Amino acid sequence: MSFPGWKKYIEEGDLVIVYMTRENMTPIFMKKGTVFQNRFGVYKHDDIIGKEYGSKLVSSNYRGFVYLLHPTPELWTLVLPHRTQILYIADISFITTLLDMKPGVNVIESGTGSGSFSHSIARTIAPTGRLYSFEYHQDRANLAQVEFNEHGFGDIIKMHHRDVCKDGFQMKDQVNAVFLDLPAPWDAVASAKEAFKQDRTGKICCFSPCIEQVARSVAALDEHGFIDITMYECLIREHTVAPIQKVDFSVAIKDAQDRKAKGLPSVESVAIKRKLGKDEPVPTAEEVEEAANLMLVSRTMGETRGHTSYLTFATFLPPSATRIVDENVPENDSN
Ligand SMILES: C[S@@+](CC[C@H](N)C(=O)[O-])C[C@H]1O[C@@H](n2cnc3c(N)ncnc32)[C@H](O)[C@@H]1O
């Protein structure tokens, strides 16, 4: 089974992402003679093996069903066993783009953590790129190695058990991009600088939850000659589908006239006082269909989900480019 490739039919030994709802998915390795069970019924692996990825499978008692999905880095991020805090898709896609990751690129990441970002990086740089992943927690490093092998990334991801802040990456002139998700990324900046390919520009990103960490990373990046230092924050604004009352204008006009005649406040002023969506139970799709006077609309959620981390990006300039810049500075320029 491999994440990087794609195949049509499920075979014994494959990892299948069993989808029940958007919030409820689980990864399962297929093994003949075993079953998967949830509160809606039993699903035999023997019935799953041989089916097409993407199929719908009804439980043996016909009370429930699941979808059998092909694994992807995006789905893995949603179902993986959490050993640490992890990166999610909004940050992953943004960092992947700004670090110029593509097939053939060599990347350093530290720490590996739960391997959420590692899967997306490996898929992006495959088949010829290499990800050098560093983790100083022995068990996390071992478990990540097992998962990378099981998921077909054994050749692409080179796992190292090391404290990179103390012992560095011990790499020279090898990578195009560096990603640091560490409590003290500034301690790894000098070593990261040596690891960049020295004949071209490279990109680095430090992922830190606190602004004080950003300040220290920016100072270290600046001190080591990185340029274009820029910090971003990714926030997700979700939309939801909710029922609202349909408006019949003739009824609404008559209602407004009646309310005015009786000296009651207008419907709008009452509605404005209500907190939109707060504490209101959301009806099921069936209830909505039954209520002929309701219609479904899309609206933004009342709150924007909080901050994950600050993303500090910078560009590594090769020594040759730095020399050109220095040579172009007039000798009598004291700045
Ligand atoms: C937040 S987790 C990384 C999560 C990862 N980006 C993901 O998406 O799953 C941070 C990891 O860095 C590791 N770490 C912290 N300091 C380290 C150091 N000096 N050298 C190597 N790893 C370190 C921790 O053990 C932890 O597993």
mmCIF file of C-alpha atoms and ligand atoms in Angstrom:
data_model
loop_
_atom_site.group_PDB
_atom_site.id
_atom_site.type_symbol
_atom_site.label_atom_id
_atom_site.label_comp_id
_atom_site.label_asym_id
_atom_site.label_seq_id
_atom_site.Cartn_x
_atom_site.Cartn_y
_atom_site.Cartn_z
ATOM 1 C CA MET A 1 0.000 0.000 0.000
ATOM 2 C CA SER A 2 1.333 3.428 -0.677
ATOM 3 C CA PHE A 3 0.171 7.013 -0.154
ATOM 4 C CA PRO A 4 2.174 8.369 -3.108
ATOM 5 C CA GLY A 5 0.563 6.049 -5.661
ATOM 6 C CA TRP A 6 -3.092 5.407 -6.383
ATOM 7 C CA LYS A 7 -4.880 2.162 -7.145
ATOM 8 C CA LYS A 8 -8.453 1.197 -7.888
ATOM 9 C CA TYR A 9 -9.131 -1.893 -5.789
ATOM 10 C CA ILE A 10 -8.606 -2.531 -2.065
ATOM 11 C CA GLU A 11 -6.240 -5.400 -1.278
ATOM 12 C CA GLU A 12 -5.340 -7.254 1.913
ATOM 13 C CA GLY A 13 -2.762 -5.224 3.905
ATOM 14 C CA ASP A 14 -4.005 -1.882 2.511
ATOM 15 C CA LEU A 15 -4.726 1.088 4.734
ATOM 16 C CA VAL A 16 -8.321 2.220 4.171
ATOM 17 C CA ILE A 17 -9.782 5.433 5.609
ATOM 18 C CA VAL A 18 -13.260 4.393 6.770
ATOM 19 C CA TYR A 19 -15.537 7.434 6.535
ATOM 20 C CA MET A 20 -18.661 7.600 8.703
ATOM 21 C CA THR A 21 -19.168 11.397 8.854
ATOM 22 C CA ARG A 22 -16.943 14.442 8.248
ATOM 23 C CA GLU A 23 -16.061 14.411 11.927
ATOM 24 C CA ASN A 24 -15.775 10.634 12.238
ATOM 25 C CA MET A 25 -13.233 8.731 10.135
ATOM 26 C CA THR A 26 -10.846 5.980 11.117
ATOM 27 C CA PRO A 27 -7.784 4.374 9.445
ATOM 28 C CA ILE A 28 -7.882 0.572 9.213
ATOM 29 C CA PHE A 29 -5.417 -1.954 7.761
ATOM 30 C CA MET A 30 -7.270 -4.697 5.875
ATOM 31 C CA LYS A 31 -6.830 -8.220 7.259
ATOM 32 C CA LYS A 32 -8.886 -11.211 6.110
ATOM 33 C CA GLY A 33 -11.055 -12.802 8.826
ATOM 34 C CA THR A 34 -11.383 -9.618 10.921
ATOM 35 C CA VAL A 35 -14.220 -7.103 11.273
ATOM 36 C CA PHE A 36 -14.699 -3.383 11.838
ATOM 37 C CA GLN A 37 -17.563 -2.477 14.148
ATOM 38 C CA ASN A 38 -19.355 0.758 15.040
ATOM 39 C CA ARG A 39 -22.685 1.478 16.720
ATOM 40 C CA PHE A 40 -24.525 1.044 13.415
ATOM 41 C CA GLY A 41 -23.214 -2.419 12.670
ATOM 42 C CA VAL A 42 -20.445 -4.778 11.647
ATOM 43 C CA TYR A 43 -18.319 -4.553 8.486
ATOM 44 C CA LYS A 44 -16.260 -7.598 7.470
ATOM 45 C CA HIS A 45 -12.794 -6.942 6.021
ATOM 46 C CA ASP A 46 -13.508 -9.873 3.648
ATOM 47 C CA ASP A 47 -16.387 -7.811 2.197
ATOM 48 C CA ILE A 48 -14.127 -4.749 1.827
ATOM 49 C CA ILE A 49 -11.165 -6.477 0.134
ATOM 50 C CA GLY A 50 -11.728 -6.416 -3.631
ATOM 51 C CA LYS A 51 -14.041 -3.381 -3.538
ATOM 52 C CA GLU A 52 -13.155 -0.150 -5.345
ATOM 53 C CA TYR A 53 -11.757 2.718 -3.284
ATOM 54 C CA GLY A 54 -14.578 5.222 -2.814
ATOM 55 C CA SER A 55 -17.246 2.501 -2.523
ATOM 56 C CA LYS A 56 -20.135 2.671 -0.090
ATOM 57 C CA LEU A 57 -20.430 -0.394 2.150
ATOM 58 C CA VAL A 58 -23.632 -1.316 3.997
ATOM 59 C CA SER A 59 -23.208 -3.004 7.401
ATOM 60 C CA SER A 60 -24.027 -6.712 7.688
ATOM 61 C CA ASN A 61 -27.296 -5.935 9.571
ATOM 62 C CA TYR A 62 -28.250 -3.203 7.008
ATOM 63 C CA ARG A 63 -28.512 -0.559 9.751
ATOM 64 C CA GLY A 64 -25.579 1.607 8.703
ATOM 65 C CA PHE A 65 -23.069 2.325 5.955
ATOM 66 C CA VAL A 66 -19.541 3.689 5.522
ATOM 67 C CA TYR A 67 -17.396 4.933 2.626
ATOM 68 C CA LEU A 68 -14.034 3.277 1.925
ATOM 69 C CA LEU A 69 -11.543 6.012 1.037
ATOM 70 C CA HIS A 70 -8.051 5.880 -0.448
ATOM 71 C CA PRO A 71 -5.514 7.340 2.023
ATOM 72 C CA THR A 72 -4.102 10.814 1.262
ATOM 73 C CA PRO A 73 -1.924 13.140 3.377
ATOM 74 C CA GLU A 74 -5.000 15.381 3.836
ATOM 75 C CA LEU A 75 -7.099 12.520 5.257
ATOM 76 C CA TRP A 76 -4.169 11.236 7.324
ATOM 77 C CA THR A 77 -3.909 14.640 9.035
ATOM 78 C CA LEU A 78 -7.551 14.194 10.117
ATOM 79 C CA VAL A 79 -7.215 10.622 11.436
ATOM 80 C CA LEU A 80 -3.619 10.182 12.627
ATOM 81 C CA PRO A 81 -2.769 9.183 16.216
ATOM 82 C CA HIS A 82 -1.847 12.458 17.981
ATOM 83 C CA ARG A 83 1.482 12.202 19.791
ATOM 84 C CA THR A 84 1.953 15.997 19.683
ATOM 85 C CA GLN A 85 0.224 19.134 18.439
ATOM 86 C CA ILE A 86 0.058 18.858 14.648
ATOM 87 C CA LEU A 87 -0.133 21.075 11.575
ATOM 88 C CA TYR A 88 -3.484 21.263 9.745
ATOM 89 C CA ILE A 89 -4.255 21.784 6.086
ATOM 90 C CA ALA A 90 -4.518 25.619 6.044
ATOM 91 C CA ASP A 91 -0.979 26.028 7.429
ATOM 92 C CA ILE A 92 0.357 23.015 5.507
ATOM 93 C CA SER A 93 -0.773 24.302 2.114
ATOM 94 C CA PHE A 94 0.435 27.849 2.801
ATOM 95 C CA ILE A 95 3.879 26.729 4.030
ATOM 96 C CA THR A 96 4.272 24.232 1.171
ATOM 97 C CA THR A 97 3.636 27.021 -1.338
ATOM 98 C CA LEU A 98 5.846 29.659 0.289
ATOM 99 C CA LEU A 99 8.729 27.210 0.738
ATOM 100 C CA ASP A 100 8.540 26.492 -3.038
ATOM 101 C CA MET A 101 8.130 22.750 -2.494
ATOM 102 C CA LYS A 102 7.748 20.654 -5.644
ATOM 103 C CA PRO A 103 8.925 17.283 -6.995
ATOM 104 C CA GLY A 104 12.697 16.860 -6.634
ATOM 105 C CA VAL A 105 13.193 19.401 -3.840
ATOM 106 C CA ASN A 106 15.170 18.459 -0.692
ATOM 107 C CA VAL A 107 13.661 19.610 2.611
ATOM 108 C CA ILE A 108 14.577 19.595 6.324
ATOM 109 C CA GLU A 109 11.834 19.540 8.974
ATOM 110 C CA SER A 110 12.153 19.480 12.755
ATOM 111 C CA GLY A 111 10.518 18.227 14.888
ATOM 112 C CA THR A 112 8.737 15.397 13.200
ATOM 113 C CA GLY A 113 6.095 15.270 15.976
ATOM 114 C CA SER A 114 3.144 13.164 14.780
ATOM 115 C CA GLY A 115 4.256 13.274 11.136
ATOM 116 C CA SER A 116 1.260 15.274 9.923
ATOM 117 C CA PHE A 117 3.244 17.750 7.815
ATOM 118 C CA SER A 118 5.817 15.073 6.861
ATOM 119 C CA HIS A 119 3.196 13.171 4.826
ATOM 120 C CA SER A 120 2.233 16.243 2.787
ATOM 121 C CA ILE A 121 5.869 17.254 2.220
ATOM 122 C CA ALA A 122 6.792 13.716 1.101
ATOM 123 C CA ARG A 123 3.881 13.536 -1.354
ATOM 124 C CA THR A 124 4.807 16.971 -2.776
ATOM 125 C CA ILE A 125 8.544 16.322 -3.305
ATOM 126 C CA ALA A 126 8.174 12.681 -4.505
ATOM 127 C CA PRO A 127 9.568 10.793 -6.313
ATOM 128 C CA THR A 128 13.086 12.279 -6.414
ATOM 129 C CA GLY A 129 13.078 14.796 -3.534
ATOM 130 C CA ARG A 130 14.145 13.878 0.006
ATOM 131 C CA LEU A 131 12.724 14.950 3.379
ATOM 132 C CA TYR A 132 15.258 14.930 6.252
ATOM 133 C CA SER A 133 13.071 14.800 9.366
ATOM 134 C CA PHE A 134 14.624 15.373 12.827
ATOM 135 C CA GLU A 135 12.996 14.472 16.151
ATOM 136 C CA TYR A 136 14.683 14.343 19.587
ATOM 137 C CA HIS A 137 11.992 12.225 21.317
ATOM 138 C CA GLN A 138 13.078 8.597 20.768
ATOM 139 C CA ASP A 139 9.590 6.974 20.766
ATOM 140 C CA ARG A 140 8.153 9.639 18.433
ATOM 141 C CA ALA A 141 11.062 9.172 16.045
ATOM 142 C CA ASN A 142 10.591 5.363 16.068
ATOM 143 C CA LEU A 143 6.818 5.513 15.577
ATOM 144 C CA ALA A 144 7.152 8.038 12.756
ATOM 145 C CA GLN A 145 9.686 5.784 11.013
ATOM 146 C CA VAL A 146 7.266 2.810 11.231
ATOM 147 C CA GLU A 147 4.412 4.908 9.768
ATOM 148 C CA PHE A 148 6.563 6.343 6.966
ATOM 149 C CA ASN A 149 7.610 2.816 5.961
ATOM 150 C CA GLU A 150 4.045 1.463 6.169
ATOM 151 C CA HIS A 151 2.746 4.347 4.038
ATOM 152 C CA GLY A 152 5.279 3.931 1.230
ATOM 153 C CA PHE A 153 7.427 6.951 2.172
ATOM 154 C CA GLY A 154 10.407 4.935 3.487
ATOM 155 C CA ASP A 155 12.656 5.957 0.572
ATOM 156 C CA ILE A 156 11.621 9.603 0.526
ATOM 157 C CA ILE A 157 11.766 10.447 4.253
ATOM 158 C CA LYS A 158 15.108 10.079 6.043
ATOM 159 C CA MET A 159 14.318 10.009 9.765
ATOM 160 C CA HIS A 160 16.921 11.200 12.303
ATOM 161 C CA HIS A 161 16.761 10.975 16.090
ATOM 162 C CA ARG A 162 18.589 14.129 17.239
ATOM 163 C CA ASP A 163 18.377 17.328 19.279
ATOM 164 C CA VAL A 164 18.884 19.819 16.443
ATOM 165 C CA CYS A 165 19.212 22.813 18.763
ATOM 166 C CA LYS A 166 22.189 21.198 20.512
ATOM 167 C CA ASP A 167 23.781 19.080 17.772
ATOM 168 C CA GLY A 168 22.573 20.778 14.572
ATOM 169 C CA PHE A 169 21.488 19.074 11.341
ATOM 170 C CA GLN A 170 25.052 18.021 10.423
ATOM 171 C CA MET A 171 24.240 18.625 6.750
ATOM 172 C CA LYS A 172 26.053 20.882 4.293
ATOM 173 C CA ASP A 173 25.010 22.214 0.888
ATOM 174 C CA GLN A 174 22.045 19.821 0.517
ATOM 175 C CA VAL A 175 18.563 21.321 0.891
ATOM 176 C CA ASN A 176 16.258 23.863 -0.755
ATOM 177 C CA ALA A 177 13.909 24.459 2.183
ATOM 178 C CA VAL A 178 13.838 24.217 5.980
ATOM 179 C CA PHE A 179 10.794 24.048 8.256
ATOM 180 C CA LEU A 180 11.215 24.484 12.037
ATOM 181 C CA ASP A 181 8.337 23.558 14.380
ATOM 182 C CA LEU A 182 10.370 23.725 17.609
ATOM 183 C CA PRO A 183 10.080 25.571 20.926
ATOM 184 C CA ALA A 184 13.370 27.420 20.181
ATOM 185 C CA PRO A 185 13.810 27.559 16.370
ATOM 186 C CA TRP A 186 16.401 30.367 16.662
ATOM 187 C CA ASP A 187 18.877 27.827 18.097
ATOM 188 C CA ALA A 188 18.713 25.837 14.832
ATOM 189 C CA VAL A 189 19.038 28.756 12.379
ATOM 190 C CA ALA A 190 22.867 28.737 12.114
ATOM 191 C CA SER A 191 22.920 25.011 11.354
ATOM 192 C CA ALA A 192 20.025 25.383 8.882
ATOM 193 C CA LYS A 193 22.036 28.029 7.012
ATOM 194 C CA GLU A 194 24.869 25.525 6.428
ATOM 195 C CA ALA A 195 22.418 22.861 5.212
ATOM 196 C CA PHE A 196 21.093 25.030 2.336
ATOM 197 C CA LYS A 197 22.438 24.401 -1.175
ATOM 198 C CA GLN A 198 25.114 27.090 -1.392
ATOM 199 C CA ASP A 199 24.672 27.911 -5.099
ATOM 200 C CA ARG A 200 21.035 29.026 -5.057
ATOM 201 C CA THR A 201 18.409 30.746 -2.916
ATOM 202 C CA GLY A 202 16.468 28.728 -0.343
ATOM 203 C CA LYS A 203 13.461 29.266 1.919
ATOM 204 C CA ILE A 204 13.011 28.799 5.671
ATOM 205 C CA CYS A 205 9.886 28.905 7.866
ATOM 206 C CA CYS A 206 9.689 29.005 11.682
ATOM 207 C CA PHE A 207 6.302 27.961 13.128
ATOM 208 C CA SER A 208 5.765 29.449 16.617
ATOM 209 C CA PRO A 209 2.632 30.043 18.693
ATOM 210 C CA CYS A 210 3.943 33.091 20.629
ATOM 211 C CA ILE A 211 4.951 36.512 19.324
ATOM 212 C CA GLU A 212 7.991 36.540 21.673
ATOM 213 C CA GLN A 213 9.272 33.446 19.809
ATOM 214 C CA VAL A 214 8.728 35.270 16.498
ATOM 215 C CA ALA A 215 10.845 38.192 17.724
ATOM 216 C CA ARG A 216 13.737 35.865 18.647
ATOM 217 C CA SER A 217 13.493 33.958 15.343
ATOM 218 C CA VAL A 218 13.481 37.211 13.343
ATOM 219 C CA ALA A 219 16.581 38.413 15.244
ATOM 220 C CA ALA A 220 18.408 35.114 14.553
ATOM 221 C CA LEU A 221 17.419 35.073 10.860
ATOM 222 C CA ASP A 222 18.566 38.670 10.443
ATOM 223 C CA GLU A 223 21.851 38.025 12.277
ATOM 224 C CA HIS A 224 22.603 35.085 9.939
ATOM 225 C CA GLY A 225 21.994 37.106 6.782
ATOM 226 C CA PHE A 226 18.551 35.830 5.745
ATOM 227 C CA ILE A 227 16.504 38.378 3.779
ATOM 228 C CA ASP A 228 12.776 39.010 3.043
ATOM 229 C CA ILE A 229 11.838 38.158 6.632
ATOM 230 C CA THR A 230 8.036 38.174 6.773
ATOM 231 C CA MET A 231 5.531 36.877 9.309
ATOM 232 C CA TYR A 232 2.005 35.608 8.477
ATOM 233 C CA GLU A 233 -0.886 34.097 10.398
ATOM 234 C CA CYS A 234 -3.452 31.757 8.760
ATOM 235 C CA LEU A 235 -7.013 31.965 10.052
ATOM 236 C CA ILE A 236 -9.854 29.793 8.785
ATOM 237 C CA ARG A 237 -13.283 31.348 8.309
ATOM 238 C CA GLU A 238 -15.842 28.571 8.140
ATOM 239 C CA HIS A 239 -19.257 28.777 6.500
ATOM 240 C CA THR A 240 -22.240 26.786 7.662
ATOM 241 C CA VAL A 241 -25.611 25.907 6.133
ATOM 242 C CA ALA A 242 -28.579 26.885 8.303
ATOM 243 C CA PRO A 243 -32.354 27.233 7.905
ATOM 244 C CA ILE A 244 -34.037 30.663 7.836
ATOM 245 C CA GLN A 245 -37.684 31.652 7.635
ATOM 246 C CA LYS A 246 -38.989 32.174 4.073
ATOM 247 C CA VAL A 247 -40.473 35.647 3.556
ATOM 248 C CA ASP A 248 -43.862 36.062 1.915
ATOM 249 C CA PHE A 249 -44.014 39.804 1.197
ATOM 250 C CA SER A 250 -47.814 40.251 1.312
ATOM 251 C CA VAL A 251 -47.910 38.490 4.711
ATOM 252 C CA ALA A 252 -44.875 40.465 5.924
ATOM 253 C CA ILE A 253 -46.438 43.826 4.888
ATOM 254 C CA LYS A 254 -49.733 42.967 6.584
ATOM 255 C CA ASP A 255 -47.851 41.820 9.708
ATOM 256 C CA ALA A 256 -45.840 45.078 9.782
ATOM 257 C CA GLN A 257 -49.029 47.141 9.399
ATOM 258 C CA ASP A 258 -50.762 45.178 12.200
ATOM 259 C CA ARG A 259 -47.734 45.562 14.506
ATOM 260 C CA LYS A 260 -47.602 49.313 13.791
ATOM 261 C CA ALA A 261 -51.336 49.666 14.462
ATOM 262 C CA LYS A 262 -50.909 47.833 17.792
ATOM 263 C CA GLY A 263 -47.794 49.886 18.708
ATOM 264 C CA LEU A 264 -45.533 46.744 18.747
ATOM 265 C CA PRO A 265 -41.810 46.892 17.772
ATOM 266 C CA SER A 266 -40.963 45.890 14.161
ATOM 267 C CA VAL A 267 -39.894 42.307 13.373
ATOM 268 C CA GLU A 268 -36.451 43.621 12.276
ATOM 269 C CA SER A 269 -35.728 45.261 15.602
ATOM 270 C CA VAL A 270 -36.669 42.042 17.448
ATOM 271 C CA ALA A 271 -34.500 39.981 15.074
ATOM 272 C CA ILE A 272 -31.485 42.267 15.509
ATOM 273 C CA LYS A 273 -31.622 41.744 19.265
ATOM 274 C CA ARG A 274 -31.385 37.974 18.832
ATOM 275 C CA LYS A 275 -27.848 36.587 18.762
ATOM 276 C CA LEU A 276 -27.485 35.038 15.321
ATOM 277 C CA GLY A 277 -27.406 31.259 15.592
ATOM 278 C CA LYS A 278 -26.467 31.248 19.280
ATOM 279 C CA ASP A 279 -28.025 28.437 21.335
ATOM 280 C CA GLU A 280 -30.453 27.588 18.522
ATOM 281 C CA PRO A 281 -30.621 23.847 17.827
ATOM 282 C CA VAL A 282 -29.863 23.172 14.153
ATOM 283 C CA PRO A 283 -32.626 20.970 12.687
ATOM 284 C CA THR A 284 -31.788 17.838 10.750
ATOM 285 C CA ALA A 285 -32.105 17.855 6.941
ATOM 286 C CA GLU A 286 -35.383 15.878 7.268
ATOM 287 C CA GLU A 287 -36.858 18.411 9.710
ATOM 288 C CA VAL A 288 -35.901 21.222 7.363
ATOM 289 C CA GLU A 289 -37.512 19.514 4.390
ATOM 290 C CA GLU A 290 -40.701 19.019 6.403
ATOM 291 C CA ALA A 291 -40.855 22.670 7.407
ATOM 292 C CA ALA A 292 -42.134 24.170 4.153
ATOM 293 C CA ASN A 293 -41.700 27.728 5.390
ATOM 294 C CA LEU A 294 -37.958 27.306 6.034
ATOM 295 C CA MET A 295 -35.140 27.552 3.489
ATOM 296 C CA LEU A 296 -31.450 26.704 3.719
ATOM 297 C CA VAL A 297 -28.848 29.475 3.383
ATOM 298 C CA SER A 298 -25.082 29.613 3.753
ATOM 299 C CA ARG A 299 -23.640 31.985 6.327
ATOM 300 C CA THR A 300 -20.345 32.560 8.087
ATOM 301 C CA MET A 301 -19.876 31.164 11.588
ATOM 302 C CA GLY A 302 -20.261 33.650 14.439
ATOM 303 C CA GLU A 303 -16.638 33.152 15.504
ATOM 304 C CA THR A 304 -13.373 32.729 13.616
ATOM 305 C CA ARG A 305 -11.478 29.734 15.009
ATOM 306 C CA GLY A 306 -8.349 30.869 16.865
ATOM 307 C CA HIS A 307 -4.773 31.200 15.937
ATOM 308 C CA THR A 308 -2.589 28.113 15.459
ATOM 309 C CA SER A 309 0.848 29.726 15.133
ATOM 310 C CA TYR A 310 2.768 32.584 13.558
ATOM 311 C CA LEU A 311 4.621 31.643 10.384
ATOM 312 C CA THR A 312 7.928 33.475 9.961
ATOM 313 C CA PHE A 313 9.412 33.070 6.476
ATOM 314 C CA ALA A 314 12.821 34.174 5.205
ATOM 315 C CA THR A 315 15.054 33.681 2.170
ATOM 316 C CA PHE A 316 18.580 32.253 2.222
ATOM 317 C CA LEU A 317 20.931 34.062 -0.166
ATOM 318 C CA PRO A 318 23.878 32.018 -1.498
ATOM 319 C CA PRO A 319 27.337 33.426 -0.651
ATOM 320 C CA SER A 320 27.919 34.339 -4.357
ATOM 321 C CA ALA A 321 24.831 36.585 -4.345
ATOM 322 C CA THR A 322 25.895 38.150 -1.052
ATOM 323 C CA ARG A 323 29.324 38.954 -2.614
ATOM 324 C CA ILE A 324 27.664 40.627 -5.633
ATOM 325 C CA VAL A 325 25.552 42.747 -3.287
ATOM 326 C CA ASP A 326 28.696 43.679 -1.264
ATOM 327 C CA GLU A 327 30.724 44.489 -4.429
ATOM 328 C CA ASN A 328 27.984 46.864 -5.618
ATOM 329 C CA VAL A 329 28.121 48.896 -2.424
ATOM 330 C CA PRO A 330 30.423 51.923 -3.099
ATOM 331 C CA GLU A 331 33.617 51.857 -0.996
ATOM 332 C CA ASN A 332 32.931 55.251 0.568
ATOM 333 C CA ASP A 333 29.362 54.220 1.500
ATOM 334 C CA SER A 334 29.510 54.111 5.280
ATOM 335 C CA ASN A 335 26.050 52.469 5.666
HETATM 336 C C1 LIG B 1 4.616 20.385 17.662
HETATM 337 S S1 LIG B 1 5.566 18.986 17.361
HETATM 338 C C2 LIG B 1 5.735 18.968 15.606
HETATM 339 C C3 LIG B 1 4.459 18.551 14.903
HETATM 340 C C4 LIG B 1 4.636 18.303 13.425
HETATM 341 N N1 LIG B 1 4.961 19.509 12.706
HETATM 342 C C5 LIG B 1 3.375 17.673 12.840
HETATM 343 O O1 LIG B 1 2.765 18.284 11.938
HETATM 344 O O2 LIG B 1 2.990 16.568 13.243
HETATM 345 C C6 LIG B 1 7.171 19.502 17.848
HETATM 346 C C7 LIG B 1 8.152 18.340 17.952
HETATM 347 O O3 LIG B 1 9.463 18.882 18.050
HETATM 348 C C8 LIG B 1 10.227 18.009 18.857
HETATM 349 N N2 LIG B 1 11.384 18.793 19.324
HETATM 350 C C9 LIG B 1 11.373 19.799 20.230
HETATM 351 N N3 LIG B 1 12.622 20.295 20.385
HETATM 352 C C10 LIG B 1 13.428 19.581 19.557
HETATM 353 C C11 LIG B 1 14.824 19.624 19.255
HETATM 354 N N4 LIG B 1 15.639 20.492 19.865
HETATM 355 N N5 LIG B 1 15.323 18.764 18.336
HETATM 356 C C12 LIG B 1 14.493 17.876 17.701
HETATM 357 N N6 LIG B 1 13.159 17.783 17.955
HETATM 358 C C13 LIG B 1 12.635 18.626 18.866
HETATM 359 C C14 LIG B 1 9.248 17.599 19.947
HETATM 360 O O4 LIG B 1 9.646 16.372 20.564
HETATM 361 C C15 LIG B 1 7.934 17.467 19.165
HETATM 362 O O5 LIG B 1 7.728 16.133 18.769
#
